[in-house]
Coordinates of C-alpha atoms in Angstrom, one line a residue:
X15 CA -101.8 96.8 -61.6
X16 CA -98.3 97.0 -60.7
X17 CA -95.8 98.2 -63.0
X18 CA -93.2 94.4 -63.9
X19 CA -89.4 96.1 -63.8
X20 CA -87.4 94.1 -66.2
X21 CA -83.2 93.7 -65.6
X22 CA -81.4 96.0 -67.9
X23 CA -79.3 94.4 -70.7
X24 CA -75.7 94.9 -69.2
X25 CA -77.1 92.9 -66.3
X26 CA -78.9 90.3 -68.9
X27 CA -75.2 89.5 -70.5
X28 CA -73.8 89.3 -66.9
X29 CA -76.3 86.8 -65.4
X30 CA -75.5 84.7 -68.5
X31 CA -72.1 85.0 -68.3
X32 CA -71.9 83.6 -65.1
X33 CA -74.5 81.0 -66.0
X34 CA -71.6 79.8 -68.5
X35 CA -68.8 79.5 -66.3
X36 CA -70.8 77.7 -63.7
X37 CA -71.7 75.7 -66.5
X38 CA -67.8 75.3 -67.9
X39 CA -67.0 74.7 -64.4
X40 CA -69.3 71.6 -63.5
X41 CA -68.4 70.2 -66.8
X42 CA -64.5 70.7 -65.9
X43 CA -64.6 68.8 -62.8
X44 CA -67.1 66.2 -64.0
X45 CA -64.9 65.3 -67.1
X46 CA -61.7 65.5 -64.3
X47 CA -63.4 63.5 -61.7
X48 CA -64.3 61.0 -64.9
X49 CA -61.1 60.7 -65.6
X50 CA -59.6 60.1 -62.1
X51 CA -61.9 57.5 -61.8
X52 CA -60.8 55.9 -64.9
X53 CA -56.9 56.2 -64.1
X54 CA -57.6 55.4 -60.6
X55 CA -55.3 52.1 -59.5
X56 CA -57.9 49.7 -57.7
X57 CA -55.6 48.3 -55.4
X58 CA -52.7 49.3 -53.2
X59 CA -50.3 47.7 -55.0
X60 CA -51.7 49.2 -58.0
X61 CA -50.6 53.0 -56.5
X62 CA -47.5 51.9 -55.2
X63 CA -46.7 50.8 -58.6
X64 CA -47.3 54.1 -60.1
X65 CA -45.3 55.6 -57.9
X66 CA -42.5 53.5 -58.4
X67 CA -43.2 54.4 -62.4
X68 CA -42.7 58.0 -61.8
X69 CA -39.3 57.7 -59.3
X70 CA -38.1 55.4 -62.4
X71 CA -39.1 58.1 -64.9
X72 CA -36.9 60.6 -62.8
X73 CA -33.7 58.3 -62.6
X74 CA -34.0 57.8 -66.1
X75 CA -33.9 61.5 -66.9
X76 CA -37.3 63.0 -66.7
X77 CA -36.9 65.9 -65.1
X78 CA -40.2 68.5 -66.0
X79 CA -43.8 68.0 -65.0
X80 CA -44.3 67.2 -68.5
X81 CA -42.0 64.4 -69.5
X82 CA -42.8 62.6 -66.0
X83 CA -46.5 62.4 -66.7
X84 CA -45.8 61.7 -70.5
X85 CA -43.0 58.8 -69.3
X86 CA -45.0 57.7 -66.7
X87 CA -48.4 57.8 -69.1
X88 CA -50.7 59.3 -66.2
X89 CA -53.6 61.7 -66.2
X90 CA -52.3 65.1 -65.1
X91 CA -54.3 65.2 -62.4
X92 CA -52.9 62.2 -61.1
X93 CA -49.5 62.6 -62.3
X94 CA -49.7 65.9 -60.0
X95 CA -50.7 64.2 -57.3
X96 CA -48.0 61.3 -57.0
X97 CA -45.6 64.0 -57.7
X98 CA -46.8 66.0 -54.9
X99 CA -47.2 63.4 -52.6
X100 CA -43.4 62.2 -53.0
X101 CA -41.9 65.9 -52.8
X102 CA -43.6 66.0 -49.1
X103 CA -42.1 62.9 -48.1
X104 CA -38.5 64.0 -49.8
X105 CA -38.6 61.6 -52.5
X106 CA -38.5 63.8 -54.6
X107 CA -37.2 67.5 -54.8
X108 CA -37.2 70.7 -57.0
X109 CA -34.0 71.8 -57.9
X110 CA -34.1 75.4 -58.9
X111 CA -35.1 75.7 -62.8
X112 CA -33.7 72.0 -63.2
X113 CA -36.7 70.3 -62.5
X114 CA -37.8 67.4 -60.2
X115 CA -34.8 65.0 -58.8
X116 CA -34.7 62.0 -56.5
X117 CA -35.0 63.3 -52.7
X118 CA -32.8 62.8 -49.8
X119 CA -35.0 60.2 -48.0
X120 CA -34.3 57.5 -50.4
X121 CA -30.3 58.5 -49.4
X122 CA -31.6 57.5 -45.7
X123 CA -33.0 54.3 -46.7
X124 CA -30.3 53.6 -49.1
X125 CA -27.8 54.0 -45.9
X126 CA -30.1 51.7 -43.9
X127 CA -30.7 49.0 -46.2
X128 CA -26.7 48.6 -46.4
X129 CA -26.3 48.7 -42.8
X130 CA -29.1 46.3 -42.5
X131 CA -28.0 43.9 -45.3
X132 CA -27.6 40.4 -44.5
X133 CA -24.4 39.7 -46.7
X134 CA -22.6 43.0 -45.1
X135 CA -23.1 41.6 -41.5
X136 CA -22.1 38.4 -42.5
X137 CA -18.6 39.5 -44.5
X138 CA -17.7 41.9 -42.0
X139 CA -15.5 39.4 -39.9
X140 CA -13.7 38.3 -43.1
X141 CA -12.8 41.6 -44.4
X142 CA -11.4 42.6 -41.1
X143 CA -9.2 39.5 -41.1
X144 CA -8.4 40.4 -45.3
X145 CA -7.0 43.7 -44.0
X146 CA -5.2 42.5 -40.9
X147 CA -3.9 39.9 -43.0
X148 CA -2.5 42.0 -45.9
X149 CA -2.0 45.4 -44.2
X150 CA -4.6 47.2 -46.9
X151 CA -8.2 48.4 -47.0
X152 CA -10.6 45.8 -47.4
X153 CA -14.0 46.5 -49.4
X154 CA -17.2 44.4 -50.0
X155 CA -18.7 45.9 -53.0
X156 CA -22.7 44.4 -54.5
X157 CA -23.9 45.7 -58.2
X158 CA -26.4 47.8 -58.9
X159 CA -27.6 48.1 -62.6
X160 CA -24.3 49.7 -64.2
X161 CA -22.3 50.5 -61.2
X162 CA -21.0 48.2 -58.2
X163 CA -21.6 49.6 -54.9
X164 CA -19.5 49.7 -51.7
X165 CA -21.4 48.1 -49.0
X166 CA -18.9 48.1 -46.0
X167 CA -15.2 48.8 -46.2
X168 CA -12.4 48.2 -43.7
X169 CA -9.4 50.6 -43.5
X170 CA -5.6 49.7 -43.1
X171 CA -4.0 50.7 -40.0
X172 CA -1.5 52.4 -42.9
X173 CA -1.0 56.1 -42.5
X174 CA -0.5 56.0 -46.3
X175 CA -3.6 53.8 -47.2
X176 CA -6.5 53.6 -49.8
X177 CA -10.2 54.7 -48.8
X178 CA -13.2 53.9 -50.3
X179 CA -16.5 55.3 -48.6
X180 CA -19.3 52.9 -48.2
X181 CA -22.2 53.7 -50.3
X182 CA -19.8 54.7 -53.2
X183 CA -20.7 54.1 -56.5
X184 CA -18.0 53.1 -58.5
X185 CA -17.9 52.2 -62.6
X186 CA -17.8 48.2 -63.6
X187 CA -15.6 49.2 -66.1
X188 CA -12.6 50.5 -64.2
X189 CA -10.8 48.6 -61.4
X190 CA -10.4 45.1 -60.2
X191 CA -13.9 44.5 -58.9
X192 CA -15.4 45.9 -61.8
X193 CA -13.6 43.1 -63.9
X194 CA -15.1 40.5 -61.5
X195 CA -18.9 41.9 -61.9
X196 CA -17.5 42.0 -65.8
X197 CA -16.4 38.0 -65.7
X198 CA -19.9 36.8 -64.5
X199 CA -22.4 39.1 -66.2
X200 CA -24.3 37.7 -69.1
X201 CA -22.9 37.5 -72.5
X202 CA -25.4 40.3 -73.6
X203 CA -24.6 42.7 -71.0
X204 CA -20.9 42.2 -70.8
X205 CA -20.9 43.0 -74.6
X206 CA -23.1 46.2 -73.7
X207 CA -20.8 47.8 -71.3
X208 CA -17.9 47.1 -73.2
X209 CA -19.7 48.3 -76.5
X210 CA -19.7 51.6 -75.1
X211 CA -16.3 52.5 -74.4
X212 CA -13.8 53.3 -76.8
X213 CA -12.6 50.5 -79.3
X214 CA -9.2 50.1 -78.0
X215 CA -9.8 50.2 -74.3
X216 CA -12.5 47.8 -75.3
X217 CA -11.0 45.4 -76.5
X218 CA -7.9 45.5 -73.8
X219 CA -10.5 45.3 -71.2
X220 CA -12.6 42.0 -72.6
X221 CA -8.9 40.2 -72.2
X222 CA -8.2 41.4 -68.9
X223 CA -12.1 40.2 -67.8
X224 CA -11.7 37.0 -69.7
X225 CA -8.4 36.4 -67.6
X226 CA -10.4 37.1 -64.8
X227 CA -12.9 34.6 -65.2
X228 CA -10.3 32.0 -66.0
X229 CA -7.7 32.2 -63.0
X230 CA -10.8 33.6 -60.6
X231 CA -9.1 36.8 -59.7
X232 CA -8.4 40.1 -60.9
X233 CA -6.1 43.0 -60.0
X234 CA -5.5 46.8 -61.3
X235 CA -3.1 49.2 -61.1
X236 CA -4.4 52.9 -61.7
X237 CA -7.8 52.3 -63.5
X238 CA -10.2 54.2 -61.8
X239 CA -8.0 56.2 -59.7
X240 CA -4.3 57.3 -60.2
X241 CA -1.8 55.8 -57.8
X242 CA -4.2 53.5 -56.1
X243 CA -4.1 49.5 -57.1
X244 CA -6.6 46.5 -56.2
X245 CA -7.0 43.3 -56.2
X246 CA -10.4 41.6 -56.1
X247 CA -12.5 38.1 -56.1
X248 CA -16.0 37.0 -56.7
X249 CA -18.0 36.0 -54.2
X250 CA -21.2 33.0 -54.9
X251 CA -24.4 32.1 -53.6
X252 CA -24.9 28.3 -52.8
X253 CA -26.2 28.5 -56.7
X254 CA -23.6 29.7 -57.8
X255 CA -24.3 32.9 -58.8
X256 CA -22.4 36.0 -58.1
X257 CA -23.7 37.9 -55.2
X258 CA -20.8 40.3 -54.4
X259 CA -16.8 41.1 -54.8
X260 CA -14.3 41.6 -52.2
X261 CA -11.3 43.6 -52.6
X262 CA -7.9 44.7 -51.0
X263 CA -7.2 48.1 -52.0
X264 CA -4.0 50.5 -51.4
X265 CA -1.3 52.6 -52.9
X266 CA -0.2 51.7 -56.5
X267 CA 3.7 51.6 -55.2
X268 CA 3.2 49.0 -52.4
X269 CA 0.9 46.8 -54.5
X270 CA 2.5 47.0 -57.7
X271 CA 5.9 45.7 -56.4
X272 CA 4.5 42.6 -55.3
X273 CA 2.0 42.2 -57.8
X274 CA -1.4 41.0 -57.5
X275 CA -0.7 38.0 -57.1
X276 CA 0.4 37.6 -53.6
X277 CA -2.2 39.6 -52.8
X278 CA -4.9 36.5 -54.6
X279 CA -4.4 34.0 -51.8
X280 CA -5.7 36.1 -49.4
X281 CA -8.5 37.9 -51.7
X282 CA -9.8 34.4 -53.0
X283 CA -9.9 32.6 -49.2
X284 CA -11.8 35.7 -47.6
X285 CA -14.4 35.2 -50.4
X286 CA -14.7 31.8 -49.9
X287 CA -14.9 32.4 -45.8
X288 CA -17.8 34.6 -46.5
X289 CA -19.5 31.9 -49.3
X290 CA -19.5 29.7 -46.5
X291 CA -21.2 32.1 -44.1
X292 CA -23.5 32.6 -46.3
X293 CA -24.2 29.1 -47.1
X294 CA -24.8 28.7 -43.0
X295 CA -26.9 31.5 -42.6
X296 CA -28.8 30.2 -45.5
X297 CA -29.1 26.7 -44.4

């Protein structure tokens, strides 16, 4: 009869050991493959909107692993993978110990949805003649949440001249097309903006936009950039909402002495050229 070896303890506590990890291991990725599944988005459109959650969460200040997925209100898991997946197409990027940030790609597409835009092709003409016409830049400016964006610019043939680059993101509470974007907001938001400025400034800016809104116009000397004066005029769809503002821009000292408005005829005609582009590309 042959002797029956049996394993020595050490070994015993060993094999069980590793019986319990396998063990904690399975139920791991069963309770994570549970919970994918139950997070999963069942369409397409139901990922790309997640995506768009968590490049939202990061404009509005998320910057850590952490407060994405708690903004966003994903799994880890997936949160990790969306995050990953829009750092390797440069929507997103690490910057140093600061967290994620949005990437450089969306500056590329940014640049060619404003070359490609409709309204920029269309306005072009008109803000050449606006410049040749009053001998200063001419701008095209469209809002974007809280700040109004230059979409295509013309220079003066001035060696002394203004220059605003396109793509620029420029306050709605300083300068002449800001006052414009101010005029035709809705009561709710014009009172926002304004609300969060300092009291006086305020309350001298709500009378400068209300004059704006009543003689269709507006002009600035020195707001948003000393030594530099505008004057600007809203530009409307065939429903007459605002779509954009066009401006003439250029040194406070050749502006100022002849006041905005000899500048307004010209300003107000070039928006109403481009109104009527609009209306017969629309058409």
């Amino acid at each position: 009869m042959s002797e029956r070896t049996t394993p020595r303890r050490e070994d015993d506590i060993a094999f069980a050991l590793r019986a319990r990890d396998r063990e904690q291991l399975q139920a791991f990725r069963e309770s994570e493959a549970l919970e994918l599944a139950r997070n999963a988005p069942t369409t397409a459109v139901g990922t790309l909107d997640r995506i768009v959650d968590v490049m939202n969460a990061v404009e509005a200040g998320a910057r850590s692993y952490t407060d994405i997925t708690r903004a966003v209100g994903l799994s880890r898991p997936t949160a990790h993978r969306l995050i990953r997946a829009l750092e390797q197409h440069g929507f997103l990027v690490q910057v140093g110990g600061a967290g994620y940030a949005l990437g450089p790609r969306l500056l590329s597409l940014a640049s060619s949805a404003m070359r490609e835009l409709p309204l920029r092709d269309l306005a072009h003409p008109s803000l050449e003649r606006l410049a040749r016409a009053t001998g200063e830049s001419a701008q095209l400016y469209v809002r974007d949440d809280d700040v109004r964006i230059c979409v295509d610019a013309v220079e003066s043939d001035s060696e002394l001249r203004a220059i605003v680059v396109v793509g620029a993101a420029l306050p709605l509470t300083r300068g002449s097309a800001g006052k414009v974007f101010l005029a035709w907001a809705a009561e709710h938001d014009r009172r926002r903006l304004l609300a969060a400025m300092p009291a006086e400034e305020s309350v001298r800016l709500a009378r400068m936009v209300a004059t704006t809104f009543r003689r269709g116009w507006a002009d600035s000397i020195g707001e948003r950039e000393s030594g530099v004066a505008s004057v600007s005029a809203p530009v409307f769809d065939a429903g007459g909402s605002l779509v954009a503002a066009v401006s003439v821009s250029g040194p406070a000292n050749r502006i100022a002495t002849l006041r905005g408005r000899h500048y307004a005829p010209a300003v107000t005609a070039a928006a109403r050229e481009i109104e009527a582009s609009l209306g017969v590309a629309l058409s």
